[in-house]
């Protein structure tokens, strides 16, 4: 596998291909999601008019409730600083920026509310069963990014503090954690 470890092969994938591959693992680990829609427009009303944002993936569960997922490539240094600030390791810009991005998408979806539900249900009517409605009920986000295998014990502890801080809005999963979850799921399935 070389220096890059178990994720070295991703370099040969475009971001789109990478996201599609990882999304298959996510759907296996989170079977509550029955639909995934890519590049979903979300409209935000500002004082200067309506602004359209496009989130990468909208997850929809069997009850029609929505969540957001952001999938970034597994770069080694995308989670925590190597040095400390006042005796703490702090999130790197890539992590903070991605959290802010997802928080804004959640904000936009919540503000879009019933109008957004009607719009999304109509937009994806050919992909969902008749009578099925897409609902925006305080969606949460999932971020998959970075690696934690190279973090020290102290960095991992501070990373856990960061993850728990945002847990009400975002679940932050590293690729190492995603692989562990997948391996555990496979082991459990083999026992059946």
mmCIF file with all atom_site columns, N, CA, C and O in Angstrom, residues 74-111:
data_model
loop_
_atom_site.group_PDB
_atom_site.id
_atom_site.type_symbol
_atom_site.label_atom_id
_atom_site.label_alt_id
_atom_site.label_comp_id
_atom_site.label_asym_id
_atom_site.label_entity_id
_atom_site.label_seq_id
_atom_site.pdbx_PDB_ins_code
_atom_site.Cartn_x
_atom_site.Cartn_y
_atom_site.Cartn_z
_atom_site.occupancy
_atom_site.B_iso_or_equiv
_atom_site.pdbx_formal_charge
_atom_site.auth_seq_id
_atom_site.auth_comp_id
_atom_site.auth_asym_id
_atom_site.auth_atom_id
_atom_site.pdbx_PDB_model_num
ATOM 1   N N  . UNK A 1 74  ? -9.927  11.633 2.229  1.00 0.00 ? 74  UNK A N  1
ATOM 2   C CA . UNK A 1 74  ? -9.281  11.319 3.511  1.00 0.00 ? 74  UNK A CA 1
ATOM 3   C C  . UNK A 1 74  ? -7.868  11.855 3.679  1.00 0.00 ? 74  UNK A C  1
ATOM 4   O O  . UNK A 1 74  ? -6.921  11.112 3.842  1.00 0.00 ? 74  UNK A O  1
ATOM 5   N N  . UNK A 1 75  ? -7.720  13.159 3.659  1.00 0.00 ? 75  UNK A N  1
ATOM 6   C CA . UNK A 1 75  ? -6.393  13.724 3.852  1.00 0.00 ? 75  UNK A CA 1
ATOM 7   C C  . UNK A 1 75  ? -5.948  13.548 5.294  1.00 0.00 ? 75  UNK A C  1
ATOM 8   O O  . UNK A 1 75  ? -6.736  13.654 6.217  1.00 0.00 ? 75  UNK A O  1
ATOM 9   N N  . UNK A 1 76  ? -4.668  13.283 5.468  1.00 0.00 ? 76  UNK A N  1
ATOM 10  C CA . UNK A 1 76  ? -4.098  13.008 6.794  1.00 0.00 ? 76  UNK A CA 1
ATOM 11  C C  . UNK A 1 76  ? -4.266  14.177 7.758  1.00 0.00 ? 76  UNK A C  1
ATOM 12  O O  . UNK A 1 76  ? -4.642  14.003 8.896  1.00 0.00 ? 76  UNK A O  1
ATOM 13  N N  . UNK A 1 77  ? -3.947  15.378 7.323  1.00 0.00 ? 77  UNK A N  1
ATOM 14  C CA . UNK A 1 77  ? -3.913  16.529 8.225  1.00 0.00 ? 77  UNK A CA 1
ATOM 15  C C  . UNK A 1 77  ? -5.111  17.446 8.006  1.00 0.00 ? 77  UNK A C  1
ATOM 16  O O  . UNK A 1 77  ? -4.966  18.582 7.579  1.00 0.00 ? 77  UNK A O  1
ATOM 17  N N  . UNK A 1 78  ? -6.302  16.968 8.310  1.00 0.00 ? 78  UNK A N  1
ATOM 18  C CA . UNK A 1 78  ? -7.499  17.773 8.109  1.00 0.00 ? 78  UNK A CA 1
ATOM 19  C C  . UNK A 1 78  ? -8.330  17.903 9.375  1.00 0.00 ? 78  UNK A C  1
ATOM 20  O O  . UNK A 1 78  ? -9.387  18.489 9.354  1.00 0.00 ? 78  UNK A O  1
ATOM 21  N N  . UNK A 1 79  ? -7.842  17.373 10.499 1.00 0.00 ? 79  UNK A N  1
ATOM 22  C CA . UNK A 1 79  ? -8.663  17.312 11.702 1.00 0.00 ? 79  UNK A CA 1
ATOM 23  C C  . UNK A 1 79  ? -8.188  18.266 12.799 1.00 0.00 ? 79  UNK A C  1
ATOM 24  O O  . UNK A 1 79  ? -8.872  19.212 13.134 1.00 0.00 ? 79  UNK A O  1
ATOM 25  N N  . UNK A 1 80  ? -7.024  17.989 13.381 1.00 0.00 ? 80  UNK A N  1
ATOM 26  C CA . UNK A 1 80  ? -6.545  18.754 14.538 1.00 0.00 ? 80  UNK A CA 1
ATOM 27  C C  . UNK A 1 80  ? -5.140  19.297 14.288 1.00 0.00 ? 80  UNK A C  1
ATOM 28  O O  . UNK A 1 80  ? -4.366  18.717 13.541 1.00 0.00 ? 80  UNK A O  1
ATOM 29  N N  . UNK A 1 81  ? -4.833  20.405 14.965 1.00 0.00 ? 81  UNK A N  1
ATOM 30  C CA . UNK A 1 81  ? -3.499  20.993 14.848 1.00 0.00 ? 81  UNK A CA 1
ATOM 31  C C  . UNK A 1 81  ? -2.450  20.077 15.469 1.00 0.00 ? 81  UNK A C  1
ATOM 32  O O  . UNK A 1 81  ? -2.761  19.259 16.335 1.00 0.00 ? 81  UNK A O  1
ATOM 33  N N  . UNK A 1 82  ? -1.231  20.207 15.000 1.00 0.00 ? 82  UNK A N  1
ATOM 34  C CA . UNK A 1 82  ? -0.126  19.445 15.581 1.00 0.00 ? 82  UNK A CA 1
ATOM 35  C C  . UNK A 1 82  ? 0.384   20.145 16.839 1.00 0.00 ? 82  UNK A C  1
ATOM 36  O O  . UNK A 1 82  ? 0.855   19.510 17.760 1.00 0.00 ? 82  UNK A O  1
ATOM 37  N N  . UNK A 1 83  ? 0.295   21.465 16.846 1.00 0.00 ? 83  UNK A N  1
ATOM 38  C CA . UNK A 1 83  ? 0.726   22.238 18.010 1.00 0.00 ? 83  UNK A CA 1
ATOM 39  C C  . UNK A 1 83  ? -0.469  22.621 18.875 1.00 0.00 ? 83  UNK A C  1
ATOM 40  O O  . UNK A 1 83  ? -1.612  22.520 18.454 1.00 0.00 ? 83  UNK A O  1
ATOM 41  N N  . UNK A 1 84  ? -0.179  23.085 20.079 1.00 0.00 ? 84  UNK A N  1
ATOM 42  C CA . UNK A 1 84  ? -1.254  23.433 21.006 1.00 0.00 ? 84  UNK A CA 1
ATOM 43  C C  . UNK A 1 84  ? -1.441  24.942 21.083 1.00 0.00 ? 84  UNK A C  1
ATOM 44  O O  . UNK A 1 84  ? -0.513  25.719 20.844 1.00 0.00 ? 84  UNK A O  1
ATOM 45  N N  . UNK A 1 85  ? -2.628  25.335 21.425 1.00 0.00 ? 85  UNK A N  1
ATOM 46  C CA . UNK A 1 85  ? -2.976  26.714 21.716 1.00 0.00 ? 85  UNK A CA 1
ATOM 47  C C  . UNK A 1 85  ? -3.551  26.714 23.123 1.00 0.00 ? 85  UNK A C  1
ATOM 48  O O  . UNK A 1 85  ? -4.597  26.099 23.359 1.00 0.00 ? 85  UNK A O  1
ATOM 49  N N  . UNK A 1 86  ? -2.845  27.329 24.065 1.00 0.00 ? 86  UNK A N  1
ATOM 50  C CA . UNK A 1 86  ? -3.254  27.348 25.472 1.00 0.00 ? 86  UNK A CA 1
ATOM 51  C C  . UNK A 1 86  ? -3.532  25.941 25.995 1.00 0.00 ? 86  UNK A C  1
ATOM 52  O O  . UNK A 1 86  ? -4.583  25.660 26.548 1.00 0.00 ? 86  UNK A O  1
ATOM 53  N N  . UNK A 1 87  ? -2.601  25.057 25.712 1.00 0.00 ? 87  UNK A N  1
ATOM 54  C CA . UNK A 1 87  ? -2.645  23.654 26.163 1.00 0.00 ? 87  UNK A CA 1
ATOM 55  C C  . UNK A 1 87  ? -3.759  22.835 25.524 1.00 0.00 ? 87  UNK A C  1
ATOM 56  O O  . UNK A 1 87  ? -4.173  21.804 26.072 1.00 0.00 ? 87  UNK A O  1
ATOM 57  N N  . UNK A 1 88  ? -4.253  23.261 24.376 1.00 0.00 ? 88  UNK A N  1
ATOM 58  C CA . UNK A 1 88  ? -5.306  22.521 23.676 1.00 0.00 ? 88  UNK A CA 1
ATOM 59  C C  . UNK A 1 88  ? -4.957  22.366 22.207 1.00 0.00 ? 88  UNK A C  1
ATOM 60  O O  . UNK A 1 88  ? -4.438  23.296 21.585 1.00 0.00 ? 88  UNK A O  1
ATOM 61  N N  . UNK A 1 89  ? -5.264  21.196 21.662 1.00 0.00 ? 89  UNK A N  1
ATOM 62  C CA . UNK A 1 89  ? -5.203  21.017 20.217 1.00 0.00 ? 89  UNK A CA 1
ATOM 63  C C  . UNK A 1 89  ? -6.536  21.535 19.690 1.00 0.00 ? 89  UNK A C  1
ATOM 64  O O  . UNK A 1 89  ? -7.586  21.279 20.273 1.00 0.00 ? 89  UNK A O  1
ATOM 65  N N  . UNK A 1 90  ? -6.484  22.281 18.607 1.00 0.00 ? 90  UNK A N  1
ATOM 66  C CA . UNK A 1 90  ? -7.719  22.872 18.082 1.00 0.00 ? 90  UNK A CA 1
ATOM 67  C C  . UNK A 1 90  ? -7.998  22.343 16.678 1.00 0.00 ? 90  UNK A C  1
ATOM 68  O O  . UNK A 1 90  ? -7.095  21.857 16.001 1.00 0.00 ? 90  UNK A O  1
ATOM 69  N N  . UNK A 1 91  ? -9.267  22.419 16.263 1.00 0.00 ? 91  UNK A N  1
ATOM 70  C CA . UNK A 1 91  ? -9.611  21.924 14.923 1.00 0.00 ? 91  UNK A CA 1
ATOM 71  C C  . UNK A 1 91  ? -8.897  22.724 13.841 1.00 0.00 ? 91  UNK A C  1
ATOM 72  O O  . UNK A 1 91  ? -8.747  23.938 13.961 1.00 0.00 ? 91  UNK A O  1
ATOM 73  N N  . UNK A 1 92  ? -8.484  22.030 12.816 1.00 0.00 ? 92  UNK A N  1
ATOM 74  C CA . UNK A 1 92  ? -7.888  22.706 11.665 1.00 0.00 ? 92  UNK A CA 1
ATOM 75  C C  . UNK A 1 92  ? -8.971  23.398 10.847 1.00 0.00 ? 92  UNK A C  1
ATOM 76  O O  . UNK A 1 92  ? -10.165 23.111 10.972 1.00 0.00 ? 92  UNK A O  1
ATOM 77  N N  . UNK A 1 93  ? -8.544  24.286 9.992  1.00 0.00 ? 93  UNK A N  1
ATOM 78  C CA . UNK A 1 93  ? -9.455  25.083 9.166  1.00 0.00 ? 93  UNK A CA 1
ATOM 79  C C  . UNK A 1 93  ? -10.389 24.198 8.337  1.00 0.00 ? 93  UNK A C  1
ATOM 80  O O  . UNK A 1 93  ? -11.565 24.514 8.174  1.00 0.00 ? 93  UNK A O  1
ATOM 81  N N  . UNK A 1 94  ? -9.873  23.099 7.803  1.00 0.00 ? 94  UNK A N  1
ATOM 82  C CA . UNK A 1 94  ? -10.692 22.221 6.966  1.00 0.00 ? 94  UNK A CA 1
ATOM 83  C C  . UNK A 1 94  ? -11.883 21.669 7.751  1.00 0.00 ? 94  UNK A C  1
ATOM 84  O O  . UNK A 1 94  ? -13.002 21.608 7.252  1.00 0.00 ? 94  UNK A O  1
ATOM 85  N N  . UNK A 1 95  ? -11.648 21.266 9.003  1.00 0.00 ? 95  UNK A N  1
ATOM 86  C CA . UNK A 1 95  ? -12.721 20.745 9.835  1.00 0.00 ? 95  UNK A CA 1
ATOM 87  C C  . UNK A 1 95  ? -13.685 21.855 10.240 1.00 0.00 ? 95  UNK A C  1
ATOM 88  O O  . UNK A 1 95  ? -14.902 21.713 10.091 1.00 0.00 ? 95  UNK A O  1
ATOM 89  N N  . UNK A 1 96  ? -13.168 22.958 10.735 1.00 0.00 ? 96  UNK A N  1
ATOM 90  C CA . UNK A 1 96  ? -14.029 24.075 11.147 1.00 0.00 ? 96  UNK A CA 1
ATOM 91  C C  . UNK A 1 96  ? -14.864 24.584 9.979  1.00 0.00 ? 96  UNK A C  1
ATOM 92  O O  . UNK A 1 96  ? -16.054 24.870 10.129 1.00 0.00 ? 96  UNK A O  1
ATOM 93  N N  . UNK A 1 97  ? -14.246 24.699 8.823  1.00 0.00 ? 97  UNK A N  1
ATOM 94  C CA . UNK A 1 97  ? -14.958 25.182 7.640  1.00 0.00 ? 97  UNK A CA 1
ATOM 95  C C  . UNK A 1 97  ? -16.051 24.229 7.205  1.00 0.00 ? 97  UNK A C  1
ATOM 96  O O  . UNK A 1 97  ? -17.146 24.658 6.812  1.00 0.00 ? 97  UNK A O  1
ATOM 97  N N  . UNK A 1 98  ? -15.786 22.936 7.262  1.00 0.00 ? 98  UNK A N  1
ATOM 98  C CA . UNK A 1 98  ? -16.790 21.944 6.868  1.00 0.00 ? 98  UNK A CA 1
ATOM 99  C C  . UNK A 1 98  ? -17.943 21.934 7.860  1.00 0.00 ? 98  UNK A C  1
ATOM 100 O O  . UNK A 1 98  ? -19.111 21.841 7.460  1.00 0.00 ? 98  UNK A O  1
ATOM 101 N N  . UNK A 1 99  ? -17.645 22.054 9.151  1.00 0.00 ? 99  UNK A N  1
ATOM 102 C CA . UNK A 1 99  ? -18.707 22.129 10.159 1.00 0.00 ? 99  UNK A CA 1
ATOM 103 C C  . UNK A 1 99  ? -19.582 23.351 9.885  1.00 0.00 ? 99  UNK A C  1
ATOM 104 O O  . UNK A 1 99  ? -20.816 23.264 9.891  1.00 0.00 ? 99  UNK A O  1
ATOM 105 N N  . UNK A 1 100 ? -18.962 24.492 9.623  1.00 0.00 ? 100 UNK A N  1
ATOM 106 C CA . UNK A 1 100 ? -19.726 25.713 9.336  1.00 0.00 ? 100 UNK A CA 1
ATOM 107 C C  . UNK A 1 100 ? -20.574 25.541 8.090  1.00 0.00 ? 100 UNK A C  1
ATOM 108 O O  . UNK A 1 100 ? -21.738 25.970 8.051  1.00 0.00 ? 100 UNK A O  1
ATOM 109 N N  . UNK A 1 101 ? -20.034 24.912 7.068  1.00 0.00 ? 101 UNK A N  1
ATOM 110 C CA . UNK A 1 101 ? -20.766 24.661 5.831  1.00 0.00 ? 101 UNK A CA 1
ATOM 111 C C  . UNK A 1 101 ? -22.022 23.842 6.118  1.00 0.00 ? 101 UNK A C  1
ATOM 112 O O  . UNK A 1 101 ? -23.117 24.190 5.683  1.00 0.00 ? 101 UNK A O  1
ATOM 113 N N  . UNK A 1 102 ? -21.889 22.756 6.869  1.00 0.00 ? 102 UNK A N  1
ATOM 114 C CA . UNK A 1 102 ? -23.035 21.906 7.183  1.00 0.00 ? 102 UNK A CA 1
ATOM 115 C C  . UNK A 1 102 ? -24.032 22.640 8.077  1.00 0.00 ? 102 UNK A C  1
ATOM 116 O O  . UNK A 1 102 ? -25.239 22.543 7.877  1.00 0.00 ? 102 UNK A O  1
ATOM 117 N N  . UNK A 1 103 ? -23.525 23.401 9.056  1.00 0.00 ? 103 UNK A N  1
ATOM 118 C CA . UNK A 1 103 ? -24.430 24.162 9.921  1.00 0.00 ? 103 UNK A CA 1
ATOM 119 C C  . UNK A 1 103 ? -25.265 25.153 9.110  1.00 0.00 ? 103 UNK A C  1
ATOM 120 O O  . UNK A 1 103 ? -26.442 25.345 9.388  1.00 0.00 ? 103 UNK A O  1
ATOM 121 N N  . UNK A 1 104 ? -24.654 25.778 8.113  1.00 0.00 ? 104 UNK A N  1
ATOM 122 C CA . UNK A 1 104 ? -25.413 26.709 7.263  1.00 0.00 ? 104 UNK A CA 1
ATOM 123 C C  . UNK A 1 104 ? -26.457 25.970 6.444  1.00 0.00 ? 104 UNK A C  1
ATOM 124 O O  . UNK A 1 104 ? -27.572 26.459 6.281  1.00 0.00 ? 104 UNK A O  1
ATOM 125 N N  . UNK A 1 105 ? -26.122 24.795 5.905  1.00 0.00 ? 105 UNK A N  1
ATOM 126 C CA . UNK A 1 105 ? -27.108 24.017 5.163  1.00 0.00 ? 105 UNK A CA 1
ATOM 127 C C  . UNK A 1 105 ? -28.291 23.646 6.050  1.00 0.00 ? 105 UNK A C  1
ATOM 128 O O  . UNK A 1 105 ? -29.447 23.713 5.626  1.00 0.00 ? 105 UNK A O  1
ATOM 129 N N  . UNK A 1 106 ? -28.007 23.246 7.287  1.00 0.00 ? 106 UNK A N  1
ATOM 130 C CA . UNK A 1 106 ? -29.081 22.917 8.232  1.00 0.00 ? 106 UNK A CA 1
ATOM 131 C C  . UNK A 1 106 ? -29.939 24.155 8.474  1.00 0.00 ? 106 UNK A C  1
ATOM 132 O O  . UNK A 1 106 ? -31.171 24.094 8.454  1.00 0.00 ? 106 UNK A O  1
ATOM 133 N N  . UNK A 1 107 ? -29.285 25.283 8.669  1.00 0.00 ? 107 UNK A N  1
ATOM 134 C CA . UNK A 1 107 ? -29.990 26.553 8.876  1.00 0.00 ? 107 UNK A CA 1
ATOM 135 C C  . UNK A 1 107 ? -30.885 26.880 7.678  1.00 0.00 ? 107 UNK A C  1
ATOM 136 O O  . UNK A 1 107 ? -32.056 27.216 7.842  1.00 0.00 ? 107 UNK A O  1
ATOM 137 N N  . UNK A 1 108 ? -30.331 26.756 6.464  1.00 0.00 ? 108 UNK A N  1
ATOM 138 C CA . UNK A 1 108 ? -31.109 27.052 5.262  1.00 0.00 ? 108 UNK A CA 1
ATOM 139 C C  . UNK A 1 108 ? -32.300 26.115 5.120  1.00 0.00 ? 108 UNK A C  1
ATOM 140 O O  . UNK A 1 108 ? -33.412 26.548 4.798  1.00 0.00 ? 108 UNK A O  1
ATOM 141 N N  . UNK A 1 109 ? -32.067 24.827 5.358  1.00 0.00 ? 109 UNK A N  1
ATOM 142 C CA . UNK A 1 109 ? -33.175 23.872 5.256  1.00 0.00 ? 109 UNK A CA 1
ATOM 143 C C  . UNK A 1 109 ? -34.271 24.193 6.269  1.00 0.00 ? 109 UNK A C  1
ATOM 144 O O  . UNK A 1 109 ? -35.459 24.186 5.924  1.00 0.00 ? 109 UNK A O  1
ATOM 145 N N  . UNK A 1 110 ? -33.893 24.469 7.502  1.00 0.00 ? 110 UNK A N  1
ATOM 146 C CA . UNK A 1 110 ? -34.884 24.786 8.528  1.00 0.00 ? 110 UNK A CA 1
ATOM 147 C C  . UNK A 1 110 ? -35.681 26.041 8.183  1.00 0.00 ? 110 UNK A C  1
ATOM 148 O O  . UNK A 1 110 ? -36.895 26.090 8.397  1.00 0.00 ? 110 UNK A O  1
ATOM 149 N N  . UNK A 1 111 ? -35.037 27.033 7.653  1.00 0.00 ? 111 UNK A N  1
ATOM 150 C CA . UNK A 1 111 ? -35.739 28.275 7.270  1.00 0.00 ? 111 UNK A CA 1
ATOM 151 C C  . UNK A 1 111 ? -36.633 28.051 6.062  1.00 0.00 ? 111 UNK A C  1
ATOM 152 O O  . UNK A 1 111 ? -37.658 28.719 5.919  1.00 0.00 ? 111 UNK A O  1
#
